[in-house]
mmCIF file of C-alpha atoms in Angstrom:
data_model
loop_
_atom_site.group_PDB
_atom_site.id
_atom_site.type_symbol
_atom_site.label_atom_id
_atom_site.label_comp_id
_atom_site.label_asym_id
_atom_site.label_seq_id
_atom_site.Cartn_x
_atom_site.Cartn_y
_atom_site.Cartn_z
ATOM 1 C CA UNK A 280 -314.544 -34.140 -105.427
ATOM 2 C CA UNK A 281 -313.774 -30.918 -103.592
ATOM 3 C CA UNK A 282 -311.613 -30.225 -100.685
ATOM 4 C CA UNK A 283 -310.557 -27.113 -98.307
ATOM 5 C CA UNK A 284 -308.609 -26.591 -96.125
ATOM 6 C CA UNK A 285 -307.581 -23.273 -94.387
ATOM 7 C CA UNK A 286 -304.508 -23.198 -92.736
ATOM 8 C CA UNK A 287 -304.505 -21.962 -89.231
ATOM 9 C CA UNK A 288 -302.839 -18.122 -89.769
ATOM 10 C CA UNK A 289 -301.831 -18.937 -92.826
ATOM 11 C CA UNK A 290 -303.496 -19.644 -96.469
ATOM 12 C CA UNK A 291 -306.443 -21.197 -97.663
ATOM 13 C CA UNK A 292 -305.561 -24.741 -99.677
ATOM 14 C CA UNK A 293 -308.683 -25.909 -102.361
ATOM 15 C CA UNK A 294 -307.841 -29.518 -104.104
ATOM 16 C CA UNK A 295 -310.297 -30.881 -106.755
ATOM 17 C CA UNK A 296 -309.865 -33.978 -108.231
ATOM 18 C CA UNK A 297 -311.022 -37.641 -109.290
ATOM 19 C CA UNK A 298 -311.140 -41.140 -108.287
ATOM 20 C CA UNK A 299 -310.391 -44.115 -110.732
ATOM 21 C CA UNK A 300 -309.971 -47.490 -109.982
ATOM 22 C CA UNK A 301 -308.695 -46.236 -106.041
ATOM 23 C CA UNK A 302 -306.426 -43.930 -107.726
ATOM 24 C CA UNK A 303 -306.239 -39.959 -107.880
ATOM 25 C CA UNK A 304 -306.711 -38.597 -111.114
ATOM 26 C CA UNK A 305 -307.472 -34.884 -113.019
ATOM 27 C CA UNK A 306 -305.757 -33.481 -109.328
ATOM 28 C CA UNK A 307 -305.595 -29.798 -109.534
ATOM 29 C CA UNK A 308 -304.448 -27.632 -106.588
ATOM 30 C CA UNK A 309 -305.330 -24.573 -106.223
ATOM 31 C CA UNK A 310 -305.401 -21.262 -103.370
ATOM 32 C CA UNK A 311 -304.942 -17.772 -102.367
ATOM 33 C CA UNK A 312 -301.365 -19.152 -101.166
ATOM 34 C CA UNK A 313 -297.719 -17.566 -102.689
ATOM 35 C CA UNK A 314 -295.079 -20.027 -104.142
ATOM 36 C CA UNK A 315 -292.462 -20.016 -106.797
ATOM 37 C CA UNK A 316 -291.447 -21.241 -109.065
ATOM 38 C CA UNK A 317 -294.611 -21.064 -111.187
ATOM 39 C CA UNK A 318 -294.363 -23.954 -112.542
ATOM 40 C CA UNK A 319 -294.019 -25.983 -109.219
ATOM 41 C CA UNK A 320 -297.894 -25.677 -109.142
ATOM 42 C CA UNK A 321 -297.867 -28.231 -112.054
ATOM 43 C CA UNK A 322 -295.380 -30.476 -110.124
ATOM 44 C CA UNK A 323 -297.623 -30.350 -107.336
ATOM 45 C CA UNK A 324 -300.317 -31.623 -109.313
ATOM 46 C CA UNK A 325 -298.327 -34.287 -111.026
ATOM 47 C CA UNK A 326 -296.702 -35.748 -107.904
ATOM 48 C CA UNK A 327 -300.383 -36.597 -106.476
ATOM 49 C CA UNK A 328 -301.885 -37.924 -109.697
ATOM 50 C CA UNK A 329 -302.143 -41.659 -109.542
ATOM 51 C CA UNK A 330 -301.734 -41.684 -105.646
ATOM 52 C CA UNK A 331 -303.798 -44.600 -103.781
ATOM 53 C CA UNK A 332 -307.248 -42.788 -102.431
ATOM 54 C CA UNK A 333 -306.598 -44.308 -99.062
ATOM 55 C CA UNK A 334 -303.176 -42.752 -98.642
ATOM 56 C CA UNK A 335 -303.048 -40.568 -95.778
ATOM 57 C CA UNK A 336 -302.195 -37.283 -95.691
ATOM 58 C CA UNK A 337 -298.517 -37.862 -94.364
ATOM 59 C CA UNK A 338 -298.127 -39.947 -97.500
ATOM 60 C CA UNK A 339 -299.476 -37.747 -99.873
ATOM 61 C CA UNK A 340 -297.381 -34.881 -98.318
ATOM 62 C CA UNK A 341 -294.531 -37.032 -98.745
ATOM 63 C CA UNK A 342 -295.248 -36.930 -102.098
ATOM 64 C CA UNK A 343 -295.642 -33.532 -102.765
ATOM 65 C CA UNK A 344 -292.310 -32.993 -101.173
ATOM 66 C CA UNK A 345 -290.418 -35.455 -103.511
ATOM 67 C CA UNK A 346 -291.766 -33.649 -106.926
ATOM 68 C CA UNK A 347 -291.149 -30.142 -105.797
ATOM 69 C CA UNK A 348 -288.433 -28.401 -108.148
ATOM 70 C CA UNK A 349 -285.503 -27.694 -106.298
ATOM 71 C CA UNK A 350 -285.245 -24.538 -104.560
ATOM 72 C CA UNK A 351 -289.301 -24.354 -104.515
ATOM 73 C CA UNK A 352 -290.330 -21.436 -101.622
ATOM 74 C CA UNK A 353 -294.125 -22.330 -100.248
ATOM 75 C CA UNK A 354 -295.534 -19.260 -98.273
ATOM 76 C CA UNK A 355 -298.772 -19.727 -96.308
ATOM 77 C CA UNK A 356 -299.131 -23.553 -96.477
ATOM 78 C CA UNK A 357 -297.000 -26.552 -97.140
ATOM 79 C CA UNK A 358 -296.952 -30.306 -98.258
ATOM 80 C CA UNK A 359 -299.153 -31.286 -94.955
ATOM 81 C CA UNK A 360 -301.702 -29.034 -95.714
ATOM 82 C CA UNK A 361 -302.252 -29.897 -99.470
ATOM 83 C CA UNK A 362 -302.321 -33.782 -98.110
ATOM 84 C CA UNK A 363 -304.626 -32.426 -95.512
ATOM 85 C CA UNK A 364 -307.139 -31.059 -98.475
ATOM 86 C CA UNK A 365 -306.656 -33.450 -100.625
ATOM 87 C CA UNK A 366 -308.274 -36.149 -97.498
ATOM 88 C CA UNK A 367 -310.720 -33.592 -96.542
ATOM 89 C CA UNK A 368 -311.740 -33.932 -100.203
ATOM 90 C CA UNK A 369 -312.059 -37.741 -100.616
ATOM 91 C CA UNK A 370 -313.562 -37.463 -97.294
ATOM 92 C CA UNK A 371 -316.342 -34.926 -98.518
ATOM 93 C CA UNK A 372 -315.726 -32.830 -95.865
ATOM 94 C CA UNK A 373 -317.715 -29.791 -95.467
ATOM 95 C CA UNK A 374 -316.862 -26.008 -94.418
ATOM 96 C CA UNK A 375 -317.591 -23.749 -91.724
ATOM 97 C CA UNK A 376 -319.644 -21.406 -94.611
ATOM 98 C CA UNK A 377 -322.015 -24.395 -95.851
ATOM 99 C CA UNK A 378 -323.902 -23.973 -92.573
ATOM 100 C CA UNK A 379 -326.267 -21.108 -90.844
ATOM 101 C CA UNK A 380 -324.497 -21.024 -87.361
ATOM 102 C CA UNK A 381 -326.706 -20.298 -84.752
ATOM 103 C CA UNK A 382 -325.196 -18.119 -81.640
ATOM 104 C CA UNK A 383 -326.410 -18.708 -77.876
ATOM 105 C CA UNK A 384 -325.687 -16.140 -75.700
ATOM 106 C CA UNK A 385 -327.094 -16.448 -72.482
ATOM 107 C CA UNK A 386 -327.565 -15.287 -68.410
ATOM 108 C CA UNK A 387 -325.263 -17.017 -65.533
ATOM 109 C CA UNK A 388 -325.982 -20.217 -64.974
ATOM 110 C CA UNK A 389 -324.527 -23.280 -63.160
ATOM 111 C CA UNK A 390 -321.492 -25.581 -63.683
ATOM 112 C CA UNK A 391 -323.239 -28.339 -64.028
ATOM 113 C CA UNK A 392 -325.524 -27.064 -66.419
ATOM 114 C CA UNK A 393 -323.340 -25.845 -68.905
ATOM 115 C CA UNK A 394 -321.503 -29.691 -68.229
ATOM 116 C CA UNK A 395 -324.867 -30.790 -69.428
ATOM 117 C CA UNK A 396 -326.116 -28.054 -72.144
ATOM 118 C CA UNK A 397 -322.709 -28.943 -73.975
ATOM 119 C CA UNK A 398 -323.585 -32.646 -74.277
ATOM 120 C CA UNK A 399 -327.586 -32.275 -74.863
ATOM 121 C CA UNK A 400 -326.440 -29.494 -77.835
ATOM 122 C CA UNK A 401 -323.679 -31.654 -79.724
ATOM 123 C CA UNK A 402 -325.696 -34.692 -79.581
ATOM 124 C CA UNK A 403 -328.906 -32.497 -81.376
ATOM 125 C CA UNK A 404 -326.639 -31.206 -83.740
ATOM 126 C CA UNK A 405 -325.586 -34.812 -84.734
ATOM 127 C CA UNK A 406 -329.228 -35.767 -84.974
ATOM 128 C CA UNK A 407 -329.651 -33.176 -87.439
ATOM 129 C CA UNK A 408 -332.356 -31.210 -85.050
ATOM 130 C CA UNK A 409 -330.181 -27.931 -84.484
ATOM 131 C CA UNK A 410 -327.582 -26.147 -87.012
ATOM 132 C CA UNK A 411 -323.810 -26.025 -85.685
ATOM 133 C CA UNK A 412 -323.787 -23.414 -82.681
ATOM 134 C CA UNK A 413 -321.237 -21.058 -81.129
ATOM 135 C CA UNK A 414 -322.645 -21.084 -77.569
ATOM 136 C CA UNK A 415 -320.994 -18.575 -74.989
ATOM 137 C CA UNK A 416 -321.132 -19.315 -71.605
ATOM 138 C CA UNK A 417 -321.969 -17.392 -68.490
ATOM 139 C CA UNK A 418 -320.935 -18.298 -65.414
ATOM 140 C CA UNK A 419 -323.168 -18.769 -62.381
ATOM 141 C CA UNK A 420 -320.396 -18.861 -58.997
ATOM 142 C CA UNK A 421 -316.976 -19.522 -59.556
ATOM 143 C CA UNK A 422 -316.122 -23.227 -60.524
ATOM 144 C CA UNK A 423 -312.947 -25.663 -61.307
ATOM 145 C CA UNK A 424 -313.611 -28.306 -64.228
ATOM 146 C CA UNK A 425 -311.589 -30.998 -64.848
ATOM 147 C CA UNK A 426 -311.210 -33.037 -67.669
ATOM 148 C CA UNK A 427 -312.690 -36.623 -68.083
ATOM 149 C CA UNK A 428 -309.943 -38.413 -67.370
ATOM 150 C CA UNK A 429 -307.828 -36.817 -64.708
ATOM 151 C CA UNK A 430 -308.169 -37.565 -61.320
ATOM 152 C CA UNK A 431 -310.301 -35.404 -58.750
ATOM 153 C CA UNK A 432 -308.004 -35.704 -55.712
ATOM 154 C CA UNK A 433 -304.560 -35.241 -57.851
ATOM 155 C CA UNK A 434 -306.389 -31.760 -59.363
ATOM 156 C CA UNK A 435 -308.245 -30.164 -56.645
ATOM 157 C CA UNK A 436 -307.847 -29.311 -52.778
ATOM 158 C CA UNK A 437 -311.540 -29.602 -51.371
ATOM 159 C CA UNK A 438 -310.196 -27.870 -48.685
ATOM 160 C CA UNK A 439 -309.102 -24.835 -50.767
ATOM 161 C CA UNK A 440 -312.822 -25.342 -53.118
ATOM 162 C CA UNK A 441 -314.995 -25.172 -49.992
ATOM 163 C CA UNK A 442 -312.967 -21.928 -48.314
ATOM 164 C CA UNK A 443 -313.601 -20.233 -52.117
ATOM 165 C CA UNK A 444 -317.294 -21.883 -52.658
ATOM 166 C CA UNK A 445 -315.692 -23.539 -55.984
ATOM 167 C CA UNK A 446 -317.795 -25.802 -57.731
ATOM 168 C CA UNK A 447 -316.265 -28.970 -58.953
ATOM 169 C CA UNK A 448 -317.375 -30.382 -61.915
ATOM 170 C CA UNK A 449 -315.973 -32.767 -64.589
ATOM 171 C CA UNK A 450 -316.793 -32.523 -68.485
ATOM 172 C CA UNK A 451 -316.947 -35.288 -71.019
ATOM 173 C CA UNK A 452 -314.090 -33.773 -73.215
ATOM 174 C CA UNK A 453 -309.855 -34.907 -72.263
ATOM 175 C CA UNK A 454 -307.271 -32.154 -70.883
ATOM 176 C CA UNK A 455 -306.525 -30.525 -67.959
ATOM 177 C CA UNK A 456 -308.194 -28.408 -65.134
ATOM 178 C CA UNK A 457 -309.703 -25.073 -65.586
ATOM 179 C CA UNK A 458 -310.218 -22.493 -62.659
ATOM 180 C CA UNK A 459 -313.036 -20.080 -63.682
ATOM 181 C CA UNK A 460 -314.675 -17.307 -62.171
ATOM 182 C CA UNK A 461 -317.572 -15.391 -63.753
ATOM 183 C CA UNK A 462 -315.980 -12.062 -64.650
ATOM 184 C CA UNK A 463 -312.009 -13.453 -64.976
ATOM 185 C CA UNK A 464 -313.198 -15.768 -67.994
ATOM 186 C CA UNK A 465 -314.478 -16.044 -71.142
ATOM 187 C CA UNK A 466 -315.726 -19.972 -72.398
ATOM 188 C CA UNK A 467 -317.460 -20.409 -75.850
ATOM 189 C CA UNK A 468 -318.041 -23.816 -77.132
ATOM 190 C CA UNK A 469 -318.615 -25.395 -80.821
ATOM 191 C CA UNK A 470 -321.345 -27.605 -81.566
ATOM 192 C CA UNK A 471 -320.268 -28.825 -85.056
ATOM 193 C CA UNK A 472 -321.053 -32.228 -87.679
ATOM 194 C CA UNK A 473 -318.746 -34.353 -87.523
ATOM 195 C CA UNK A 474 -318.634 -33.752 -91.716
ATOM 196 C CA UNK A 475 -316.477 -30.012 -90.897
ATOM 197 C CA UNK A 476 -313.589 -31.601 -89.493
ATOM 198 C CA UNK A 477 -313.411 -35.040 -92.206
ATOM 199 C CA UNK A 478 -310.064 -35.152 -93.583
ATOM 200 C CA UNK A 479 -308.560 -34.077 -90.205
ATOM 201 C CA UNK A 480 -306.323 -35.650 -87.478
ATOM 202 C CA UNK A 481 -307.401 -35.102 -84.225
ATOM 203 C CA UNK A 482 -304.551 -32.608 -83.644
ATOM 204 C CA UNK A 483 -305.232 -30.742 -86.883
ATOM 205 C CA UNK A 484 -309.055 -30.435 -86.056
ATOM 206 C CA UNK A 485 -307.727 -28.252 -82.876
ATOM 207 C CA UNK A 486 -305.858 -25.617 -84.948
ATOM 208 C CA UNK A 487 -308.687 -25.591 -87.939
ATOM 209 C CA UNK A 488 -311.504 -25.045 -85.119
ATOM 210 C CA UNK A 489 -308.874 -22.422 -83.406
ATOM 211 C CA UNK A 490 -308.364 -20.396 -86.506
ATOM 212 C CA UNK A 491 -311.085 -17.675 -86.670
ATOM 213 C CA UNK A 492 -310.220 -16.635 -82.863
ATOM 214 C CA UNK A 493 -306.385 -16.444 -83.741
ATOM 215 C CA UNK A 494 -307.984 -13.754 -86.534
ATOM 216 C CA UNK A 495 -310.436 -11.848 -83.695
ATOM 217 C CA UNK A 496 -307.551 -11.295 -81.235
ATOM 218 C CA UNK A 497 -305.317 -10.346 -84.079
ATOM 219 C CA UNK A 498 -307.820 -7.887 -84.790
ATOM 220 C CA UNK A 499 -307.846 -7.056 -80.773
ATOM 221 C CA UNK A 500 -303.878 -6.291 -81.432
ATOM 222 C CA UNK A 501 -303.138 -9.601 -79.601
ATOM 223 C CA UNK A 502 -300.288 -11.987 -81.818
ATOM 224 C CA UNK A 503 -301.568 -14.854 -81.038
ATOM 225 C CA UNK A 504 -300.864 -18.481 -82.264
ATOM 226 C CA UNK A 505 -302.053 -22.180 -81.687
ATOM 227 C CA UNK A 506 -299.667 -24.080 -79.711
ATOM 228 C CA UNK A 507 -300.382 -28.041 -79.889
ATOM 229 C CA UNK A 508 -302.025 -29.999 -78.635
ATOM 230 C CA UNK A 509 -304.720 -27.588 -77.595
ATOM 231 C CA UNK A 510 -303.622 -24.511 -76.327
ATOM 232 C CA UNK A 511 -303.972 -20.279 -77.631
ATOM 233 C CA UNK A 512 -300.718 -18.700 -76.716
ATOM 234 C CA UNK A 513 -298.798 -15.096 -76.936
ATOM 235 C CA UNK A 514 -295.825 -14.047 -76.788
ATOM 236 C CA UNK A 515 -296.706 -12.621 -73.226
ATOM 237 C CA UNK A 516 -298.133 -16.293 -72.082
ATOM 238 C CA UNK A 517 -300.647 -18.985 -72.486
ATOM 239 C CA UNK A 518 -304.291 -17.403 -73.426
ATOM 240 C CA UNK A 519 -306.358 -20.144 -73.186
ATOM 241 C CA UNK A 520 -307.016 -24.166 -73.219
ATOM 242 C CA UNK A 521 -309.375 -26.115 -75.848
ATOM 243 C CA UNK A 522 -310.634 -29.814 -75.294
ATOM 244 C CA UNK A 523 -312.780 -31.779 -77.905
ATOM 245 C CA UNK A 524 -314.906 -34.538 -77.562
ATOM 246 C CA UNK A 525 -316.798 -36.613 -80.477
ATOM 247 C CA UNK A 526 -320.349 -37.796 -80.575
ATOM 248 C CA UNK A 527 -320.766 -40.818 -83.031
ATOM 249 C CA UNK A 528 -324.753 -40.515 -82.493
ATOM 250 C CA UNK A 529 -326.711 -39.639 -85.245
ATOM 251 C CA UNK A 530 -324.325 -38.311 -88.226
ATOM 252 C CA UNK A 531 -321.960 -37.985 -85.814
ATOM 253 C CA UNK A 532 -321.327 -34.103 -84.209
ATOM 254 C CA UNK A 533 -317.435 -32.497 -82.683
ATOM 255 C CA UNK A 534 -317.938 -30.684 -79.612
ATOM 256 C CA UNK A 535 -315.069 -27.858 -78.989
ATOM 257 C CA UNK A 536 -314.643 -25.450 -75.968
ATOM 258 C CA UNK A 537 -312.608 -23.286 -74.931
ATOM 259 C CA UNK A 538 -311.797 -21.575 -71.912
ATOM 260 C CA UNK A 539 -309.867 -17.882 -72.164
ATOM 261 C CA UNK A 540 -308.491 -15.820 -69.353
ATOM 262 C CA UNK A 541 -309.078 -12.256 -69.025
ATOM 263 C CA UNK A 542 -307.977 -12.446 -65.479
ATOM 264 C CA UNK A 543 -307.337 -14.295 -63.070
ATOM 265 C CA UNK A 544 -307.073 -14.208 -59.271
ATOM 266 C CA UNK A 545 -304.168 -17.124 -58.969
ATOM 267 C CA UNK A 546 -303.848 -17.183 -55.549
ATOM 268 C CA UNK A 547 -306.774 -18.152 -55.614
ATOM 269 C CA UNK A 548 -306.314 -20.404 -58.685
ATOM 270 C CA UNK A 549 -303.139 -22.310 -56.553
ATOM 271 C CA UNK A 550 -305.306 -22.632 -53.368
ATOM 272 C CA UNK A 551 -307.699 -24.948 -55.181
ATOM 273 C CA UNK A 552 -306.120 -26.327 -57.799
ATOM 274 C CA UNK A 553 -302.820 -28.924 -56.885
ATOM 275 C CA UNK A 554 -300.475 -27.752 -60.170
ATOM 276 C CA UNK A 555 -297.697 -30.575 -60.261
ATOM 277 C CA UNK A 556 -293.962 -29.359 -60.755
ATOM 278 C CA UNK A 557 -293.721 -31.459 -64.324
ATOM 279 C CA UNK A 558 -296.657 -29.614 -65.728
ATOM 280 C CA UNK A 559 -295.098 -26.326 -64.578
ATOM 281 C CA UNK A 560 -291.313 -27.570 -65.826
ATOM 282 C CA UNK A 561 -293.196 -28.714 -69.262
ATOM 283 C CA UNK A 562 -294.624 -25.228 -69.980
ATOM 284 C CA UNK A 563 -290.703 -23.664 -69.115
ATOM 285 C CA UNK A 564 -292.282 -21.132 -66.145
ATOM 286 C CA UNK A 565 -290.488 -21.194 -63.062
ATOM 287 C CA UNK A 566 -294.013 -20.373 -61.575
ATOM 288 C CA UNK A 567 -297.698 -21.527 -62.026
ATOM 289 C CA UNK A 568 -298.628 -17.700 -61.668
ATOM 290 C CA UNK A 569 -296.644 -16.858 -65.163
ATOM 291 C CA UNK A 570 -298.280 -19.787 -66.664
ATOM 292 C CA UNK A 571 -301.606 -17.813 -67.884
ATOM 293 C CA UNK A 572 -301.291 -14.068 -69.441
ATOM 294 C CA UNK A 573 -304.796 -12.923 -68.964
ATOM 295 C CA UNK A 574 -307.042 -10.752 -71.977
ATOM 296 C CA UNK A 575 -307.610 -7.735 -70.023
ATOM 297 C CA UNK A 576 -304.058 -6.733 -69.266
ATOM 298 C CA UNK A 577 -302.870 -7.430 -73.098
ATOM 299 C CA UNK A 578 -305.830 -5.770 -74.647
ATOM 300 C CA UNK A 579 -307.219 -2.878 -71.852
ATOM 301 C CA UNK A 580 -310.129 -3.857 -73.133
ATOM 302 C CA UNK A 581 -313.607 -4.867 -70.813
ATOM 303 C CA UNK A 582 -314.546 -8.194 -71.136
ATOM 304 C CA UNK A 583 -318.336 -8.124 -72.652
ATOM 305 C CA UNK A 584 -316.181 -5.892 -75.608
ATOM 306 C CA UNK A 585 -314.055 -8.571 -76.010
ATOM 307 C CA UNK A 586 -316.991 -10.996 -76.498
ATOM 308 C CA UNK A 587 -318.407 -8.707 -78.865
ATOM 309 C CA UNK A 588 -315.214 -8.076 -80.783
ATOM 310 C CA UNK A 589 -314.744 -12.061 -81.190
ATOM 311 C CA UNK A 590 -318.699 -12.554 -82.195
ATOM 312 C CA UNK A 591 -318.381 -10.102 -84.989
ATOM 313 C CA UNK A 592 -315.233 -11.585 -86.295
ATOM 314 C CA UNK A 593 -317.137 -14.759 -86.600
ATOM 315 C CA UNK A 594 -319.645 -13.624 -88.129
ATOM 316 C CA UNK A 595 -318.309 -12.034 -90.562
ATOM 317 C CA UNK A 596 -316.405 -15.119 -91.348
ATOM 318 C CA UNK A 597 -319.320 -17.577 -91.709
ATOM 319 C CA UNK A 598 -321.958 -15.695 -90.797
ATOM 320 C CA UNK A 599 -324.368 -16.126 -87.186
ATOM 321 C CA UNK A 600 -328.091 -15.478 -85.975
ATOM 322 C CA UNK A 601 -329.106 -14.831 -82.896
ATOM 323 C CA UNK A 602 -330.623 -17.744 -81.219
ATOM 324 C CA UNK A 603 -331.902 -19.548 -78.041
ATOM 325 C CA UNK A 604 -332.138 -23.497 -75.921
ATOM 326 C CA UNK A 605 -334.995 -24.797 -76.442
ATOM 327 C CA UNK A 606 -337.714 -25.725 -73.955
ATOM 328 C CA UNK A 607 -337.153 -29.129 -74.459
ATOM 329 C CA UNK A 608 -332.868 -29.113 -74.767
ATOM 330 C CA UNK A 609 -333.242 -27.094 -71.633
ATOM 331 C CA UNK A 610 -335.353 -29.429 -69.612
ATOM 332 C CA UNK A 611 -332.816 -32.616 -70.944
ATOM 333 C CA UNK A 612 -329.945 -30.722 -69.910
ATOM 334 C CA UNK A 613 -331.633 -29.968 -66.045
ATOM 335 C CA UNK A 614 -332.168 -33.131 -66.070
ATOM 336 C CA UNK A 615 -328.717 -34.673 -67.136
ATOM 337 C CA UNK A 616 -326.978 -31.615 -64.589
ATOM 338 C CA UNK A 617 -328.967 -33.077 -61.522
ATOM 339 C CA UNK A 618 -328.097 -37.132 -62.136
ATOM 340 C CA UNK A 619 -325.015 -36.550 -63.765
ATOM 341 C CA UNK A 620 -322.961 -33.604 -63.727
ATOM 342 C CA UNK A 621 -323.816 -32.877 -59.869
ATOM 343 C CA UNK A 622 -323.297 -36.302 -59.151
ATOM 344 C CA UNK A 623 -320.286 -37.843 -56.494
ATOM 345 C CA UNK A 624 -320.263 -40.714 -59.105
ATOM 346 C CA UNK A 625 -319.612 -38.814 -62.597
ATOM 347 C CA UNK A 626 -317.392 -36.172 -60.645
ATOM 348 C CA UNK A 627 -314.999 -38.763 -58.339
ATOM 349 C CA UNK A 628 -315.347 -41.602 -61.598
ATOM 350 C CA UNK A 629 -311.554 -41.027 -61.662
ATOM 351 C CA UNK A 630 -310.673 -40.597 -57.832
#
């Protein structure tokens, strides 16, 4: 069995190995990581030999830890992230290069559809009908969308929507409320198996899909790290919010967005949106308006560039052709925007 695991800005982890009688055996680590001593490589190796195959990765970390020779130094992973490849592993997880990743770029288009393209594109990925897809979106009027479980009258002011001609809309994926308007924002989502994320906590499967943009606005001059549960932040301010959601139809399929700022009008943002003192006091900003450090200022950069920059770092990553919604994944996802997405029942199912 083989396992990888890259970790997020740091080193890339590969774990081969064998299972006998529900026990690890013939472990050998391996990875373009630093550590010394030398030979704490082999102790690695030893302390996971014989561990129980259903031992998670805290416990095989755990493990790790204990045979390390004193005064060991591990640069650019650690015991989690060799626990984390050796699951991935037994899990038969799959990576990000084992797939042809198709790319959908295209024109403005409503909230509700883009509510509804995400779901009618994970769930044909999980059926095996289209490869894992990088979709970026384009926005069609300005919107707010709020996750699937918060409630519609603690997040927005309809007052405040209706003066700005905000669409309200509520996605299938967890997390908080995003304000959005076509030129402040950039929003890609992920359309992955469920097979590339195997061997991963939930939390974990954040950073590892976060990783290659962390790279792309490193190469934008933008330090940039992944700050859990599901945020991209600098040292200048919160970049941008991620929220997940898993299909189990079919073989099963992750969907990931992400929503970036590369600017923002927030008076705007605060006239619609209702931003609670504890969510401000959590984040340490005295105001909601230093929450969010938008693209544009830290990189000078126009948008569409920025898109560009970030589409060619992925590809060159895992590679990515050019490619389109189909007639009939188009007509699904009209259809799911009218009777659900633009519907008083999905959008006030948490009032």
């Amino acid at each position: 069995m083989h396992g990888e695991y890259k970790v997020p800005g740091g080193k890339l982890v590969v774990v081969d190995l064998e299972v006998h009688d529900g026990a690890l055996r013939e472990v050998r680590v391996a990875g373009d990581f630093f550590l010394e001593p030398d030979e704490a490589l082999h102790a690695i190796d030893r302390a996971l030999e014989g561990a129980p195959a259903d031992a998670d990765a805290q416990a095989l970390a755990a493990r790790v830890k204990a045979g390390l020779p004193a005064g060991t130094v591990m640069f650019g992973f650690s015991p989690e992230a060799v626990g984390i490849a050796v699951r991935r592993a037994l899990a038969r997880a799959t990576d990000w290069t084992d797939y042809d990743w198709q790319l959908i770029h295209e024109g403005p288009q409503h909230p509700a559809l883009h509510m509804a393209l995400d779901e009618v594109l994970t769930d044909e990925v999980a059926a095996g009908r289209r490869p894992p897809t990088l979709r970026v979106w384009e926005w069609g009027s300005p919107a707010v969308i709020i996750g699937s479980f918060q409630s519609l009258r603690n997040e927005v002011d309809p007052a405040g929507a209706a003066r700005h001609g905000v669409t309200v809309v509520r996605r299938i994926s967890g997390g908080g409320a995003m304000f959005v308007e076509a030129e402040n924002t950039i929003t890609y989502s992920l359309s992955a198996p469920a097979s590339l994320v195997s061997g991963l906590s939930f939390a974990d499967s954040y950073a590892y899909l976060d990783d290659w943009v962390l790279t792309a606005l490193g190469d934008m001059g933008i330090k940039a790290w992944y700050q859990p549960l599901n945020d991209i932040a600098s040292e200048e301010g919160k970049i941008a919010g991620a929220a997940q959601k898993r299909l189990a139809s079919g073989a099963g399929a992750v969907l990931h967005h992400v929503t970036m700022a590369y600017d923002i009008d927030a008076d705007k943002m605060l006239d619609v949106l209702r931003i609670g003192k504890e969510k401000l006091s959590d984040k340490g900003t005295e105001s909601a308006k230093k929450r969010v450090d938008p693209l544009r200022r830290q990189t000078g950069l126009p948008r569409g560039e920025i898109i560009d920059r970030m589409l060619a770092s992925f590809r060159a990553r895992y590679g990515l052709a050019r490619g389109h919604v189909t007639e009939e994944e188009m007509a699904r996802a009209e259809e799911l925007a009218l009777t659900k997405y633009s519907s008083e029942e999905w959008t006030a199912r948490v009032p």
